[in-house]
Amino acid sequence: MATHGSESFFVLGEGLLGETVGGREPTVALAPNVAAVTPPFRFSRLGPKGSGKQLNETNRKKIGSLMAAGTGGQGQIPAGFTYLGQFTDHDLTFDKTIVTFGEHVSPAQLVQNRSPSLDLDSLYGAGPADPESAKFYEADGIHLKHGTSKAADGFAALDGFDLPRGAGTTNAQKRKAIVPDPRNDENLAVAQTHCAMIRFHNRVVDTQLGGVPPSQRFIKAREIVTKHYQWMLRTDYLPRVCAQGVVNDVFNNGRKAFEVGVPATQVPTMPIEFSVACFRLGHSMVRRAYNWNKVFDDHTGTLDYLFIFSGLGGDLGGETRLISTWIADFRRLYDFGEANKPTLEVPANKFNRAMRIDTSIVDPLRHLPPSTFEGDPSMGFNDPERNLAFRNLTRANMCTLATGQQMANFLKNKGVTLTKLTSAQIREGQGGIELGGLTKTQRHALVQNTPLWFYILREAEFDAGRLKGVGARIVAETFHRAMEGSQFSIVNDATWHPTLGPNNTFRMVDLLLFAFDEQKTLLAPLG
Ligand code: HEM
């Protein structure tokens, strides 16, 4: 079972790094038939090594504890974008293709499918013609399978509102989501995002393929879906989490630091600075509780419940399908006012906004369910390995990740314009965590050699909760390369424009409006 971050890192030129954390096995070594070859999905190191600059374990534990005390600020970004980010992370990173890893895999499949591209293989697997991925598709080999929720508390069973799930004999088998990346069933919010993407694909199939010959129907639908998805990420998601100027600069003027000048068709690598630090920005956006839907209103849709009512982070509350009372109300997660749809807006006090991107994460992430990282189920509630902040800092340590200061210097040398944080800014932050709980020596170590994840979150505190400087540059360049390296690419096809939203626009709300046919009864089936 693949879970979050069960990666070890095969870094180009360095080999396998980062054996285990929290009892985890190194994923690459788990695949005997490919252990001898360079895995086609390769991490790379963008900047220098952070040798001699890592924080010791005691310090990481203390900082992790301060970060996970839940003292961060409220943000402005609609909360749905948190889990769109998580969904995108799973499209980008290594573990997603474990579906084919170690079993019946031809080298050609590996090369095609194990790339950190924004190509939605977390949705499509290796496509309907692939024997291992055929199970994700309906019998026609074009529509994606979807699941049906279970009737509960007066709400009917509803088709299309759960992930497709297994049909084995044990409850665990029946519960297992039939999706290429099991992590998309790690919590209910990311699972419902995946359901929306299934629906998006299926509606493209039903409405956009007039005149396309049968043999071309799937691939055409995938092209339309992938390009719209990339457009939405570039124009809607990225500018919400990264400084708009940096995103525009990278997409208009090209990359300065990452895989500059490589042929567009060359398989991209995944910079560990992105995967181990910068794109973990989303951890600070997670809320402790949501106004989830009509039934779980007024912050009763807690993060703990979102784990429980998923198949990986929990056990679907003991059921084998999602019960209908937990179906998402997308109006509470995305602002349909942006698309001028007042009838799809909810009152402000029902709407969920993500936590501000800063150095703080919410308290439930201090006690992650061990199932989310293949931890021992009997781990103590306060075991530091359950603390996501400690895990992130420890991952960095395991692969000798460059510090924030090193990356700032590195990027400046590449011609990127940015202002380094001062020691005082790193120490004091702006509305993020306070470092009073550290000894003078620990504080000094943190301020001198700041772990990259902490650094980019501190940067965001000085830009009202949006990555800037080092963080924004690394995220924008990695996204750009991941689009360029995709079979279908809005970067390579510069004349392409979206057709499924209004006036060349395609935001996440447009994607949902299209997928759910603009119907309130589908976007919020509980009312
Ligand atoms: C409730 C929500 C989430 C939970 C419980 C969660 C949990 C985790 C865990 C346990 C890891 C592995 C840690 C390690 O051992 O290294 C991880 C890795 C990671 N997370 Fe999250 N995460 C969540 C949301 C997000 C979001 C919203 C984003 C980005 C927007 C994100 C980005 C990443 C990235 C880039 C990694 C590293 C590689 C990978 O994808 O496995 N996560 N997360």
Short mmCIF file of N, CA, C and O in Angstrom, two decimals, residues 358-424:
data_model
loop_
_atom_site.label_atom_id
_atom_site.label_comp_id
_atom_site.label_asym_id
_atom_site.label_seq_id
_atom_site.Cartn_x
_atom_site.Cartn_y
_atom_site.Cartn_z
N ASP A 358 1.67 29.68 6.65
CA ASP A 358 2.67 30.22 7.58
C ASP A 358 3.36 29.05 8.29
O ASP A 358 3.13 27.90 7.93
N THR A 359 4.15 29.35 9.30
CA THR A 359 4.95 28.29 9.92
C THR A 359 4.16 27.39 10.86
O THR A 359 4.74 26.55 11.54
N SER A 360 2.85 27.57 10.89
CA SER A 360 2.06 26.80 11.84
C SER A 360 1.18 25.76 11.12
O SER A 360 0.64 26.05 10.05
N ILE A 361 1.06 24.58 11.69
CA ILE A 361 0.10 23.61 11.18
C ILE A 361 -0.85 23.23 12.32
O ILE A 361 -0.51 23.42 13.50
N VAL A 362 -2.02 22.72 11.97
CA VAL A 362 -3.03 22.50 13.02
C VAL A 362 -2.68 21.28 13.87
O VAL A 362 -2.01 20.34 13.41
N ASP A 363 -3.20 21.32 15.08
CA ASP A 363 -2.85 20.30 16.06
C ASP A 363 -3.14 18.85 15.63
O ASP A 363 -2.32 17.97 15.90
N PRO A 364 -4.26 18.58 14.93
CA PRO A 364 -4.46 17.16 14.56
C PRO A 364 -3.32 16.59 13.72
O PRO A 364 -3.11 15.37 13.72
N LEU A 365 -2.56 17.45 13.04
CA LEU A 365 -1.45 16.93 12.22
C LEU A 365 -0.24 16.59 13.09
O LEU A 365 0.76 16.08 12.61
N ARG A 366 -0.35 16.83 14.38
CA ARG A 366 0.69 16.40 15.31
C ARG A 366 0.48 14.92 15.65
O ARG A 366 1.37 14.24 16.17
N HIS A 367 -0.74 14.45 15.42
CA HIS A 367 -1.06 13.08 15.79
C HIS A 367 -1.62 12.34 14.58
O HIS A 367 -2.72 11.78 14.63
N LEU A 368 -0.90 12.34 13.47
CA LEU A 368 -1.40 11.71 12.24
C LEU A 368 -1.82 10.26 12.49
O LEU A 368 -1.15 9.54 13.25
N PRO A 369 -2.89 9.82 11.81
CA PRO A 369 -3.18 8.39 11.89
C PRO A 369 -1.98 7.61 11.32
O PRO A 369 -1.51 7.93 10.23
N PRO A 370 -1.46 6.62 12.06
CA PRO A 370 -0.29 5.89 11.56
C PRO A 370 -0.52 5.30 10.17
O PRO A 370 0.42 5.15 9.39
N SER A 371 -1.77 5.00 9.83
CA SER A 371 -2.04 4.40 8.51
C SER A 371 -1.67 5.36 7.38
O SER A 371 -1.44 4.92 6.25
N THR A 372 -1.57 6.65 7.65
CA THR A 372 -1.24 7.58 6.57
C THR A 372 0.24 7.53 6.20
O THR A 372 0.65 8.06 5.19
N PHE A 373 1.05 6.89 7.06
CA PHE A 373 2.47 6.79 6.70
C PHE A 373 3.02 5.40 6.99
O PHE A 373 4.22 5.23 7.24
N GLU A 374 2.13 4.41 6.98
CA GLU A 374 2.55 3.03 7.23
C GLU A 374 3.23 2.87 8.57
O GLU A 374 4.15 2.05 8.73
N GLY A 375 2.79 3.65 9.54
CA GLY A 375 3.35 3.52 10.88
C GLY A 375 2.70 2.37 11.62
O GLY A 375 1.65 1.87 11.23
N ASP A 376 3.33 1.97 12.70
CA ASP A 376 2.80 0.91 13.55
C ASP A 376 1.49 1.40 14.16
O ASP A 376 1.47 2.44 14.82
N PRO A 377 0.38 0.66 13.97
CA PRO A 377 -0.92 1.15 14.46
C PRO A 377 -0.93 1.37 15.97
O PRO A 377 -1.76 2.12 16.48
N SER A 378 0.00 0.72 16.69
CA SER A 378 -0.03 0.88 18.15
C SER A 378 0.86 2.04 18.63
O SER A 378 1.06 2.20 19.83
N MET A 379 1.36 2.83 17.69
CA MET A 379 2.19 3.97 18.10
C MET A 379 1.46 4.87 19.08
O MET A 379 0.27 5.13 18.90
N GLY A 380 2.19 5.36 20.07
CA GLY A 380 1.56 6.23 21.07
C GLY A 380 1.02 7.51 20.44
O GLY A 380 1.56 7.99 19.45
N PHE A 381 -0.05 8.05 21.05
CA PHE A 381 -0.70 9.23 20.50
C PHE A 381 0.29 10.39 20.35
O PHE A 381 0.22 11.16 19.40
N ASN A 382 1.22 10.49 21.30
CA ASN A 382 2.17 11.62 21.26
C ASN A 382 3.51 11.27 20.64
O ASN A 382 4.47 12.04 20.78
N ASP A 383 3.59 10.16 19.98
CA ASP A 383 4.86 9.79 19.35
C ASP A 383 5.25 10.87 18.33
O ASP A 383 4.45 11.21 17.46
N PRO A 384 6.47 11.42 18.44
CA PRO A 384 6.85 12.51 17.52
C PRO A 384 6.79 12.09 16.05
O PRO A 384 6.63 12.95 15.18
N GLU A 385 6.90 10.79 15.78
CA GLU A 385 6.85 10.38 14.37
C GLU A 385 5.47 10.56 13.77
O GLU A 385 5.29 10.49 12.55
N ARG A 386 4.48 10.78 14.63
CA ARG A 386 3.14 11.09 14.11
C ARG A 386 2.98 12.57 13.81
O ARG A 386 1.95 12.98 13.28
N ASN A 387 3.96 13.34 14.17
CA ASN A 387 3.89 14.80 13.95
C ASN A 387 4.39 15.13 12.54
O ASN A 387 5.56 14.93 12.22
N LEU A 388 3.50 15.63 11.71
CA LEU A 388 3.84 15.89 10.31
C LEU A 388 4.97 16.92 10.19
O LEU A 388 5.82 16.82 9.30
N ALA A 389 5.00 17.89 11.08
CA ALA A 389 6.08 18.90 11.02
C ALA A 389 7.42 18.23 11.30
O ALA A 389 8.41 18.46 10.58
N PHE A 390 7.47 17.39 12.31
CA PHE A 390 8.72 16.68 12.60
C PHE A 390 9.10 15.78 11.43
O PHE A 390 10.26 15.70 11.04
N ARG A 391 8.12 15.13 10.84
CA ARG A 391 8.41 14.25 9.68
C ARG A 391 9.01 15.06 8.54
O ARG A 391 9.98 14.65 7.92
N ASN A 392 8.42 16.20 8.25
CA ASN A 392 8.94 17.02 7.15
C ASN A 392 10.38 17.47 7.42
O ASN A 392 11.24 17.41 6.54
N LEU A 393 10.62 17.90 8.64
CA LEU A 393 11.97 18.36 8.99
C LEU A 393 12.96 17.20 8.94
O LEU A 393 14.11 17.34 8.53
N THR A 394 12.48 16.02 9.32
CA THR A 394 13.36 14.85 9.34
C THR A 394 13.65 14.36 7.92
O THR A 394 14.76 13.93 7.62
N ARG A 395 12.67 14.41 7.06
CA ARG A 395 12.91 14.07 5.64
C ARG A 395 14.04 14.92 5.06
O ARG A 395 14.90 14.44 4.35
N ALA A 396 13.97 16.20 5.37
CA ALA A 396 15.00 17.12 4.85
C ALA A 396 16.37 16.69 5.37
O ALA A 396 17.35 16.63 4.61
N ASN A 397 16.38 16.37 6.64
CA ASN A 397 17.62 15.93 7.25
C ASN A 397 18.15 14.66 6.57
O ASN A 397 19.34 14.52 6.30
N MET A 398 17.23 13.74 6.28
CA MET A 398 17.62 12.46 5.68
C MET A 398 18.25 12.63 4.30
O MET A 398 19.06 11.81 3.89
N CYS A 399 17.83 13.65 3.58
CA CYS A 399 18.46 13.79 2.26
C CYS A 399 19.35 15.03 2.20
O CYS A 399 19.62 15.54 1.13
N THR A 400 19.84 15.44 3.36
CA THR A 400 20.81 16.55 3.43
C THR A 400 20.36 17.71 2.56
O THR A 400 21.12 18.26 1.75
N LEU A 401 19.10 18.06 2.74
CA LEU A 401 18.52 19.12 1.91
C LEU A 401 19.21 20.46 2.18
O LEU A 401 19.59 20.76 3.31
N ALA A 402 19.35 21.25 1.13
CA ALA A 402 19.90 22.60 1.30
C ALA A 402 19.01 23.40 2.24
O ALA A 402 17.80 23.18 2.31
N THR A 403 19.60 24.34 2.92
CA THR A 403 18.82 25.23 3.79
C THR A 403 18.19 26.34 2.95
O THR A 403 18.54 26.53 1.77
N GLY A 404 17.30 27.10 3.57
CA GLY A 404 16.68 28.23 2.88
C GLY A 404 17.73 29.23 2.41
O GLY A 404 17.67 29.73 1.28
N GLN A 405 18.71 29.49 3.27
CA GLN A 405 19.75 30.46 2.90
C GLN A 405 20.55 29.95 1.70
O GLN A 405 20.86 30.73 0.78
N GLN A 406 20.89 28.67 1.72
CA GLN A 406 21.64 28.13 0.58
C GLN A 406 20.85 28.26 -0.72
O GLN A 406 21.39 28.59 -1.77
N MET A 407 19.56 27.98 -0.63
CA MET A 407 18.74 28.05 -1.85
C MET A 407 18.56 29.49 -2.31
O MET A 407 18.51 29.76 -3.52
N ALA A 408 18.47 30.41 -1.37
CA ALA A 408 18.36 31.82 -1.77
C ALA A 408 19.62 32.23 -2.53
O ALA A 408 19.54 32.85 -3.60
N ASN A 409 20.79 31.86 -2.01
CA ASN A 409 22.05 32.20 -2.70
C ASN A 409 22.11 31.51 -4.07
O ASN A 409 22.50 32.13 -5.07
N PHE A 410 21.73 30.25 -4.07
CA PHE A 410 21.78 29.48 -5.32
C PHE A 410 20.91 30.15 -6.39
O PHE A 410 21.34 30.35 -7.53
N LEU A 411 19.69 30.51 -6.02
CA LEU A 411 18.78 31.11 -7.01
C LEU A 411 19.29 32.48 -7.46
O LEU A 411 19.21 32.82 -8.64
N LYS A 412 19.81 33.23 -6.53
CA LYS A 412 20.35 34.55 -6.92
C LYS A 412 21.49 34.37 -7.93
O LYS A 412 21.57 35.11 -8.91
N ASN A 413 22.32 33.37 -7.70
CA ASN A 413 23.41 33.11 -8.65
C ASN A 413 22.90 32.71 -10.02
O ASN A 413 23.60 32.84 -11.01
N LYS A 414 21.70 32.20 -10.05
CA LYS A 414 21.09 31.82 -11.34
C LYS A 414 20.38 33.00 -11.99
O LYS A 414 19.67 32.85 -12.98
N GLY A 415 20.45 34.14 -11.35
CA GLY A 415 19.85 35.33 -11.95
C GLY A 415 18.43 35.61 -11.50
O GLY A 415 17.74 36.45 -12.09
N VAL A 416 17.98 34.89 -10.47
CA VAL A 416 16.63 35.14 -9.96
C VAL A 416 16.70 36.35 -9.02
O VAL A 416 17.58 36.43 -8.16
N THR A 417 15.76 37.27 -9.20
CA THR A 417 15.73 38.44 -8.32
C THR A 417 14.94 38.08 -7.07
O THR A 417 13.76 37.71 -7.16
N LEU A 418 15.57 38.13 -5.94
CA LEU A 418 14.83 37.90 -4.69
C LEU A 418 15.56 38.54 -3.52
O LEU A 418 16.77 38.77 -3.58
N THR A 419 14.81 38.80 -2.47
CA THR A 419 15.40 39.39 -1.28
C THR A 419 15.45 38.33 -0.20
O THR A 419 14.42 37.74 0.14
N LYS A 420 16.63 38.10 0.31
CA LYS A 420 16.78 37.08 1.36
C LYS A 420 16.13 37.53 2.66
O LYS A 420 16.17 38.73 2.98
N LEU A 421 15.58 36.59 3.40
CA LEU A 421 15.05 36.95 4.72
C LEU A 421 16.22 37.32 5.62
O LEU A 421 17.30 36.72 5.53
N THR A 422 16.01 38.28 6.47
CA THR A 422 17.05 38.62 7.45
C THR A 422 16.94 37.65 8.64
O THR A 422 15.90 37.00 8.83
N SER A 423 17.99 37.63 9.45
CA SER A 423 17.95 36.76 10.64
C SER A 423 16.78 37.16 11.54
O SER A 423 16.10 36.31 12.11
N ALA A 424 16.56 38.45 11.64
CA ALA A 424 15.45 38.92 12.51
C ALA A 424 14.12 38.43 11.95
O ALA A 424 13.23 38.00 12.71
#
